[in-house]
Coordinates of C-alpha atoms and ligand atoms in Angstrom, one line a residue:
M1 CA 88.8 23.8 -14.8
K2 CA 85.2 23.3 -13.5
I3 CA 83.3 25.6 -11.2
V4 CA 81.7 22.7 -9.4
D5 CA 85.2 21.6 -8.4
I6 CA 86.0 25.1 -7.1
I7 CA 82.7 25.1 -5.1
E8 CA 83.6 21.6 -3.7
K9 CA 87.1 22.8 -2.7
K10 CA 85.8 25.8 -0.8
K11 CA 83.0 23.7 0.7
N12 CA 85.7 21.5 2.2
G13 CA 87.4 24.5 3.7
N14 CA 90.4 24.6 1.3
S15 CA 92.0 27.8 -0.1
L16 CA 91.4 28.7 -3.7
S17 CA 94.4 29.3 -6.0
E18 CA 94.9 32.4 -8.1
E19 CA 93.9 30.5 -11.2
E20 CA 90.7 29.3 -9.6
I21 CA 89.7 32.8 -8.4
K22 CA 90.5 34.2 -11.9
F23 CA 88.4 31.5 -13.5
F24 CA 85.5 32.3 -11.2
I25 CA 85.5 36.1 -11.9
N26 CA 86.0 35.6 -15.6
G27 CA 83.1 33.1 -15.6
I28 CA 80.8 35.6 -13.9
M29 CA 81.7 38.2 -16.4
D30 CA 81.3 36.1 -19.6
G31 CA 78.2 34.4 -18.3
S32 CA 79.7 30.9 -18.4
I33 CA 79.1 30.5 -14.7
E34 CA 75.4 30.3 -13.7
D35 CA 74.0 32.5 -10.9
Y36 CA 73.1 29.4 -8.9
Q37 CA 76.7 28.2 -9.0
T38 CA 78.0 31.7 -8.0
S39 CA 75.5 31.7 -5.1
A40 CA 76.7 28.3 -4.0
L41 CA 80.3 29.4 -4.0
L42 CA 79.4 32.6 -2.1
M43 CA 77.7 30.5 0.5
A44 CA 80.7 28.2 0.8
I45 CA 82.9 31.3 1.2
Y46 CA 80.5 32.6 3.8
F47 CA 80.9 29.5 5.9
R48 CA 84.6 28.7 5.2
G49 CA 86.0 32.2 4.8
M50 CA 88.9 33.3 2.7
N51 CA 92.5 34.0 3.8
I52 CA 94.2 37.3 3.1
D53 CA 95.9 35.9 0.0
E54 CA 92.6 34.8 -1.5
T55 CA 90.9 38.1 -0.6
T56 CA 93.7 40.1 -2.3
I57 CA 93.5 37.9 -5.4
L58 CA 89.7 38.2 -5.5
T59 CA 90.0 42.0 -5.1
K60 CA 92.6 42.2 -7.9
Y61 CA 90.4 40.3 -10.4
M62 CA 87.3 42.3 -9.4
V63 CA 89.3 45.4 -10.3
E64 CA 90.4 43.7 -13.6
S65 CA 86.8 42.9 -14.5
G66 CA 86.2 46.4 -15.8
E67 CA 87.6 49.8 -16.6
K68 CA 90.1 51.6 -14.3
L69 CA 90.1 55.3 -14.0
D70 CA 93.6 56.6 -14.7
L71 CA 94.1 59.9 -12.8
S72 CA 97.9 59.9 -13.2
D73 CA 97.9 62.7 -15.7
I74 CA 96.3 64.9 -13.0
S75 CA 98.5 64.0 -10.1
D76 CA 100.0 61.0 -8.3
N77 CA 98.8 62.6 -5.0
I78 CA 95.0 62.1 -5.1
V79 CA 92.8 61.2 -2.2
D80 CA 89.6 59.1 -2.1
K81 CA 87.5 58.9 1.0
H82 CA 85.0 56.1 1.5
S83 CA 82.5 55.6 4.3
T84 CA 80.9 52.2 5.0
G85 CA 77.7 54.2 5.7
G86 CA 75.9 55.7 8.6
V87 CA 72.9 57.7 9.7
G88 CA 73.3 61.4 9.1
D89 CA 76.7 60.8 7.5
K90 CA 77.2 63.9 5.4
I91 CA 81.0 64.0 6.0
T92 CA 82.0 63.6 2.3
L93 CA 80.2 66.9 1.6
I94 CA 82.4 68.7 4.2
F95 CA 85.6 66.8 3.5
L96 CA 85.8 67.5 -0.2
P97 CA 85.6 71.4 -0.1
L98 CA 87.9 71.4 2.9
M99 CA 90.5 69.3 1.1
A100 CA 90.1 71.3 -2.1
A101 CA 90.5 74.6 -0.2
A102 CA 93.7 73.2 1.3
G103 CA 95.0 72.4 -2.2
V104 CA 94.7 68.6 -1.9
Y105 CA 93.3 66.7 -4.9
T106 CA 90.3 64.5 -4.2
A107 CA 88.3 62.4 -6.7
K108 CA 85.1 60.9 -5.4
L109 CA 82.8 58.4 -7.0
S110 CA 79.9 57.7 -4.8
G111 CA 76.7 55.7 -4.6
R112 CA 73.0 56.3 -4.2
G113 CA 71.7 55.0 -0.9
L114 CA 69.9 51.7 -0.7
G115 CA 69.5 51.8 3.0
H116 CA 67.3 53.9 5.3
T117 CA 68.5 57.3 4.0
G118 CA 69.9 58.6 0.8
G119 CA 73.5 58.2 -0.2
T120 CA 75.9 61.1 -0.9
I121 CA 74.7 61.3 -4.5
D122 CA 71.1 61.6 -3.4
K123 CA 72.0 64.4 -0.9
L124 CA 73.8 66.3 -3.7
E125 CA 70.9 65.8 -6.1
S126 CA 68.7 67.6 -3.6
I127 CA 70.5 70.7 -4.7
P128 CA 68.6 72.1 -7.7
G129 CA 70.4 71.5 -10.9
F130 CA 73.4 69.6 -9.4
R131 CA 74.7 67.1 -12.0
T132 CA 76.3 63.8 -10.8
D133 CA 76.2 61.9 -14.1
L134 CA 79.6 63.1 -15.2
S135 CA 81.5 61.4 -18.0
V136 CA 85.0 60.2 -17.2
D137 CA 86.4 63.1 -19.2
E138 CA 84.2 65.7 -17.4
F139 CA 85.1 64.2 -14.1
K140 CA 88.8 64.3 -14.7
K141 CA 88.6 67.9 -16.1
K142 CA 86.8 69.1 -13.0
V143 CA 89.3 67.3 -10.6
K144 CA 92.1 69.1 -12.5
E145 CA 90.5 72.5 -12.4
Y146 CA 88.7 72.6 -9.1
K147 CA 90.9 70.0 -7.2
T148 CA 87.8 67.9 -6.7
A149 CA 84.7 66.4 -8.3
I150 CA 82.0 64.0 -7.2
A151 CA 80.1 61.8 -9.5
A152 CA 77.8 58.8 -9.4
Q153 CA 79.8 55.5 -9.5
T154 CA 79.6 54.0 -13.0
L155 CA 78.8 50.4 -13.5
S156 CA 81.8 50.0 -15.6
L157 CA 84.2 50.1 -12.6
A158 CA 84.7 46.7 -11.0
P159 CA 81.5 45.4 -12.6
A160 CA 82.1 41.9 -11.1
D161 CA 81.3 43.6 -7.7
G162 CA 77.9 44.7 -9.1
K163 CA 77.1 41.1 -10.2
L164 CA 78.3 39.6 -6.9
Y165 CA 76.6 42.1 -4.7
A166 CA 73.3 41.6 -6.4
L167 CA 73.5 37.9 -5.6
R168 CA 74.9 38.4 -2.1
D169 CA 72.0 40.7 -1.4
V170 CA 69.4 37.9 -2.2
T171 CA 71.3 34.9 -0.7
S172 CA 72.1 36.4 2.7
T173 CA 75.9 36.5 2.1
V174 CA 76.5 40.2 2.4
D175 CA 77.9 40.3 6.0
I176 CA 81.2 38.4 5.6
I177 CA 84.5 40.2 5.8
P178 CA 86.4 38.9 2.7
L179 CA 83.5 39.7 0.5
I180 CA 82.9 43.1 2.0
A181 CA 86.6 44.0 1.9
S182 CA 87.0 42.9 -1.8
S183 CA 83.8 44.7 -2.7
V184 CA 84.8 48.0 -1.1
V185 CA 88.5 48.0 -2.0
S186 CA 88.0 46.9 -5.6
K187 CA 85.8 49.9 -6.3
K188 CA 88.2 52.2 -4.6
I189 CA 91.2 50.9 -6.6
A190 CA 89.3 51.0 -9.9
S191 CA 88.4 54.7 -9.1
G192 CA 92.1 55.7 -9.5
A193 CA 93.1 57.6 -6.4
N194 CA 96.4 56.5 -4.8
H195 CA 95.5 57.4 -1.3
I196 CA 92.4 55.9 0.2
I197 CA 90.9 56.9 3.6
L198 CA 88.3 54.5 4.8
D199 CA 85.7 55.7 7.3
V200 CA 84.5 52.5 8.9
K201 CA 81.5 52.7 11.2
Y202 CA 80.0 50.2 13.7
G203 CA 77.0 50.3 15.9
S204 CA 73.2 50.4 15.7
G205 CA 73.2 52.6 12.6
A206 CA 75.9 50.8 10.7
F207 CA 75.9 47.4 8.9
I208 CA 78.7 46.3 11.2
K209 CA 77.5 46.1 14.7
T210 CA 80.6 45.8 16.9
A211 CA 83.9 47.6 17.2
K212 CA 85.7 44.2 17.1
E213 CA 84.1 43.3 13.7
A214 CA 84.9 46.8 12.4
Q215 CA 88.5 46.4 13.4
K216 CA 88.7 43.0 11.7
L217 CA 87.2 44.3 8.5
S218 CA 89.5 47.4 8.6
E219 CA 92.6 45.3 9.0
V220 CA 91.7 43.2 6.0
M221 CA 90.8 46.2 3.8
V222 CA 94.0 48.0 4.7
E223 CA 96.2 44.9 4.1
V224 CA 94.5 44.2 0.8
G225 CA 94.8 47.8 -0.3
K226 CA 98.5 47.8 0.6
R227 CA 99.2 44.6 -1.2
L228 CA 97.6 46.2 -4.3
N229 CA 99.9 49.2 -3.9
R230 CA 97.5 51.8 -2.4
N231 CA 98.4 54.1 0.5
I232 CA 95.4 53.2 2.6
C233 CA 94.1 53.6 6.2
A234 CA 90.9 53.1 8.1
V235 CA 89.4 55.3 10.7
I236 CA 87.0 53.3 12.9
S237 CA 84.2 55.2 14.7
S238 CA 81.0 54.6 16.5
M239 CA 77.6 54.9 14.8
E240 CA 75.4 54.1 17.7
Q241 CA 73.8 57.6 17.4
P242 CA 73.2 59.7 14.3
L243 CA 76.0 62.0 13.1
G244 CA 75.1 65.6 13.4
R245 CA 71.5 66.8 13.9
A246 CA 70.1 66.4 10.4
I247 CA 69.1 63.1 8.8
G248 CA 67.7 63.0 5.3
N249 CA 68.8 64.6 2.1
S250 CA 68.2 68.4 1.7
V251 CA 68.2 68.8 5.6
E252 CA 71.7 67.3 5.6
V253 CA 72.9 69.6 2.8
Q254 CA 71.7 72.5 5.0
E255 CA 73.7 71.2 7.9
V256 CA 76.8 71.0 5.7
I257 CA 76.4 74.6 4.8
E258 CA 76.0 75.5 8.5
F259 CA 79.2 73.6 9.3
L260 CA 81.1 75.4 6.6
K261 CA 79.8 78.7 8.0
G262 CA 81.4 77.8 11.3
N263 CA 78.4 76.3 13.1
M264 CA 80.1 72.9 13.6
E265 CA 78.4 70.1 15.5
P266 CA 81.2 68.5 17.6
D267 CA 80.6 64.9 16.4
L268 CA 80.8 65.9 12.8
K269 CA 83.9 67.9 13.5
E270 CA 85.6 65.1 15.3
I271 CA 85.2 62.6 12.4
T272 CA 85.8 65.1 9.6
Y273 CA 88.9 66.6 11.1
T274 CA 90.4 63.1 11.8
L275 CA 89.8 62.1 8.2
C276 CA 91.3 65.3 6.9
Y277 CA 94.3 64.9 9.2
K278 CA 94.9 61.4 7.8
A279 CA 94.5 62.8 4.2
F280 CA 97.2 65.4 5.0
E281 CA 99.4 62.8 6.4
K282 CA 99.0 60.5 3.4
T283 CA 99.7 63.2 0.9
G284 CA 102.8 64.3 2.7
M285 CA 101.3 67.7 3.8
Y286 CA 101.6 66.3 7.2
K287 CA 101.9 68.7 10.1
T288 CA 101.1 67.9 13.7
K289 CA 97.5 67.1 14.5
Y290 CA 97.1 70.5 16.3
E291 CA 98.5 72.4 13.3
V292 CA 96.2 70.6 11.0
Y293 CA 93.2 71.3 13.2
D294 CA 94.1 75.0 13.4
Y295 CA 94.5 75.1 9.7
L296 CA 91.1 73.5 9.1
D297 CA 89.5 76.0 11.6
E298 CA 91.1 78.8 9.6
L299 CA 89.7 77.4 6.2
I300 CA 86.3 77.4 7.7
M301 CA 86.3 80.6 9.7
S302 CA 87.8 82.6 6.7
G303 CA 85.0 81.3 4.5
K304 CA 87.4 79.7 2.1
A305 CA 85.9 76.2 2.5
L306 CA 82.4 77.5 1.9
E307 CA 83.6 79.4 -1.1
K308 CA 85.2 76.2 -2.4
F309 CA 81.9 74.3 -2.0
K310 CA 80.1 77.0 -3.9
E311 CA 82.7 76.7 -6.7
I312 CA 82.2 72.9 -6.8
I313 CA 78.4 73.2 -6.9
L314 CA 78.6 75.8 -9.7
S315 CA 81.1 73.6 -11.6
Q316 CA 78.5 70.8 -11.6
N317 CA 75.6 73.0 -12.7
G318 CA 74.1 73.4 -9.3
D319 CA 72.2 76.5 -8.2
V320 CA 74.0 78.1 -5.2
S321 CA 71.3 80.5 -4.2
F322 CA 70.2 78.0 -1.5
I323 CA 73.3 78.8 0.5
E324 CA 71.8 82.2 1.5
D325 CA 68.2 81.0 1.4
Y326 CA 67.5 77.4 2.4
T327 CA 63.9 77.6 1.1
K328 CA 65.5 77.2 -2.4
L329 CA 66.1 73.6 -1.4
P330 CA 63.2 71.1 -1.7
Q331 CA 60.7 71.9 1.1
A332 CA 58.4 69.4 2.8
S333 CA 54.7 70.3 3.1
I334 CA 54.5 68.8 6.6
K335 CA 56.6 69.9 9.5
Y336 CA 55.8 68.2 12.8
E337 CA 57.4 68.7 16.2
I338 CA 58.1 65.8 18.5
K339 CA 58.1 66.5 22.2
S340 CA 59.7 64.7 25.1
D341 CA 57.6 62.7 27.5
K342 CA 60.0 63.3 30.4
S343 CA 62.7 65.6 31.7
G344 CA 66.4 64.6 32.1
F345 CA 69.4 64.3 29.8
V346 CA 69.7 62.5 26.5
K347 CA 71.5 59.3 27.2
N348 CA 71.2 57.7 23.8
I349 CA 69.5 58.2 20.4
D350 CA 69.3 54.9 18.6
A351 CA 70.6 55.5 15.1
L352 CA 68.8 52.6 13.5
K353 CA 65.4 53.7 14.8
I354 CA 66.0 57.2 13.6
A355 CA 67.0 55.8 10.2
K356 CA 63.9 53.7 9.9
A357 CA 61.7 56.7 10.8
C358 CA 63.5 58.7 8.1
K359 CA 62.9 56.1 5.5
N360 CA 59.2 55.9 6.4
L361 CA 59.0 59.7 5.9
G362 CA 60.3 59.2 2.3
A363 CA 64.0 59.9 2.6
G364 CA 65.2 56.4 1.7
R365 CA 64.5 53.7 -0.8
E366 CA 63.7 50.0 -0.7
K367 CA 64.7 49.2 -4.3
K368 CA 67.1 50.9 -6.6
T369 CA 64.3 52.2 -8.7
D370 CA 62.3 53.8 -5.9
L371 CA 62.0 57.6 -5.9
I372 CA 63.3 59.5 -3.0
D373 CA 61.7 62.5 -1.4
Y374 CA 64.6 65.0 -1.1
S375 CA 62.8 67.2 1.4
A376 CA 61.9 64.4 3.9
G377 CA 64.0 64.0 7.0
I378 CA 64.5 64.6 10.7
Y379 CA 66.2 67.3 12.6
L380 CA 67.3 66.4 16.2
T381 CA 66.9 69.5 18.3
Q382 CA 68.3 67.6 21.3
K383 CA 71.4 65.4 21.2
Y384 CA 73.5 63.2 23.4
S385 CA 74.1 64.6 26.9
E386 CA 71.9 67.6 26.4
P387 CA 69.2 68.5 28.9
V388 CA 65.6 68.2 28.0
K389 CA 62.4 69.1 29.8
E390 CA 59.0 67.3 29.6
G391 CA 57.1 68.8 26.7
E392 CA 60.2 70.3 25.1
I393 CA 60.8 69.6 21.4
I394 CA 63.4 66.9 20.8
A395 CA 63.1 66.5 17.1
V396 CA 61.3 67.9 14.1
I397 CA 60.2 65.8 11.2
Y398 CA 59.7 66.8 7.6
T399 CA 57.6 64.9 5.1
N400 CA 55.0 65.0 2.4
N401 CA 53.4 61.8 3.6
Q402 CA 50.9 62.5 6.3
E403 CA 50.4 58.8 6.9
S404 CA 54.0 58.3 8.0
V405 CA 54.0 61.0 10.7
K406 CA 52.5 59.0 13.6
E407 CA 54.7 55.9 13.1
A408 CA 57.8 58.2 12.8
E409 CA 56.8 59.9 16.0
I410 CA 56.6 56.5 17.9
L411 CA 59.9 55.4 16.5
I412 CA 61.7 58.7 17.2
K413 CA 60.3 58.8 20.8
S414 CA 61.5 55.2 21.4
A415 CA 64.9 56.1 19.9
F416 CA 65.5 58.7 22.7
E417 CA 66.7 57.4 26.0
I418 CA 66.4 60.0 28.7
S419 CA 68.2 59.6 32.0
D420 CA 68.3 61.6 35.3
K421 CA 72.1 61.9 35.2
Q422 CA 74.0 63.8 32.6
P423 CA 76.2 61.3 30.6
A424 CA 79.8 62.2 30.1
S425 CA 81.1 63.1 26.6
Y426 CA 83.2 60.5 24.8
S427 CA 85.3 60.2 21.7
L428 CA 83.6 58.6 18.7
I429 CA 86.9 57.4 17.2
N430 CA 87.7 53.9 18.3
K431 CA 90.9 53.2 16.4
I432 CA 92.9 54.1 13.3
I433 CA 94.4 51.2 11.3
D434 CA 97.3 52.3 9.1
Ligands
URA1 N1 79.5 48.2 0.8 C1 80.1 47.8 -0.3 O1 80.4 48.5 -1.2 N2 80.2 46.4 -0.4 C2 79.8 45.6 0.6 O2 80.0 44.4 0.4 C3 79.2 46.1 1.7 C4 79.1 47.4 1.8

């Protein structure tokens, strides 16, 4: 078999066989296929696509390319939750303690952010002492004892994805459904949980821009996951506006604590509760949606979920004193208030502009090796549909970089759309694919 024939076949719009896909993945891993050949095949896939059989086979061999976490000695009822990424998305940090407080096992391997703001691991690392570099043994022990653990994704799981993604990133072949689906689902399957809840976002602050594309991607990911024996679903939601009020790293951790203390932002609550409800359903703890929502309220209002979060932080070496005193979290030297130029109601807050401002303030990174400023971020004092008066504060920015302040102010002001009429509230959830 020759890689050039496989490229030719895909270039002509034909489907690849299992043997050919296996040859391709093996060749990437053993170095017998050159990067320029892989790039050519990726571009052929980009233009010619892959059907569901090919996508499933690709995913299977990406899983086979590395280690697989075996969690079966803990339970065969373990949930993994994965978000395709959004602005202000701190839901994992709420979902895990809630599930653990309910007695449901979750095991979460997560990434550092490469986009405008930090990823879940960056957010957690803003907690003094918090360790995310757990060995497989440590990770499993903690899941067993505390019902949950969260660690940085190791490169040994689905390593073919790491290699492919690096090339996709520099050849403009990221945004194509079969490649996104195989990338996401292979990592989830290699992570060992048998129930997978995907949180798929679309809109200005997501890498998928339309609900239709998000639905197509979700359908493919769910079908591939099912064919590879996972109990999987996708919750599709809008990411036109940031989630919650805090965007950054330590500011988001603070918002998580507030949520667990009962001060729940409605948009965060809607998505979190829906994901929890699906997790209950998948694990067989299914009750009606209303019963589940009441139960989650009880876990929060009784303080059990917050207690669980404290336990998780302590179990991973974190200092929990910040829960009562937020100044124990990294603090920015500059705090700057942004005021509205006009009166009215907030009609929209463009998530992408907010994310860009956040990155300029120091909360995100350009390259994997860039350092992140955990204290940098934005707090939106006004949100969708809320009234605002001219001269009133709409957002507060936190940074250590004075030079970034003016540009952030311009971006944030342009992100806010103020209208005379109060816009109606709407549901963020677009669809659930089971
Ligand atoms: N996230 C992933 O893990 N892979 C992709 O291809 C895109 C987003």
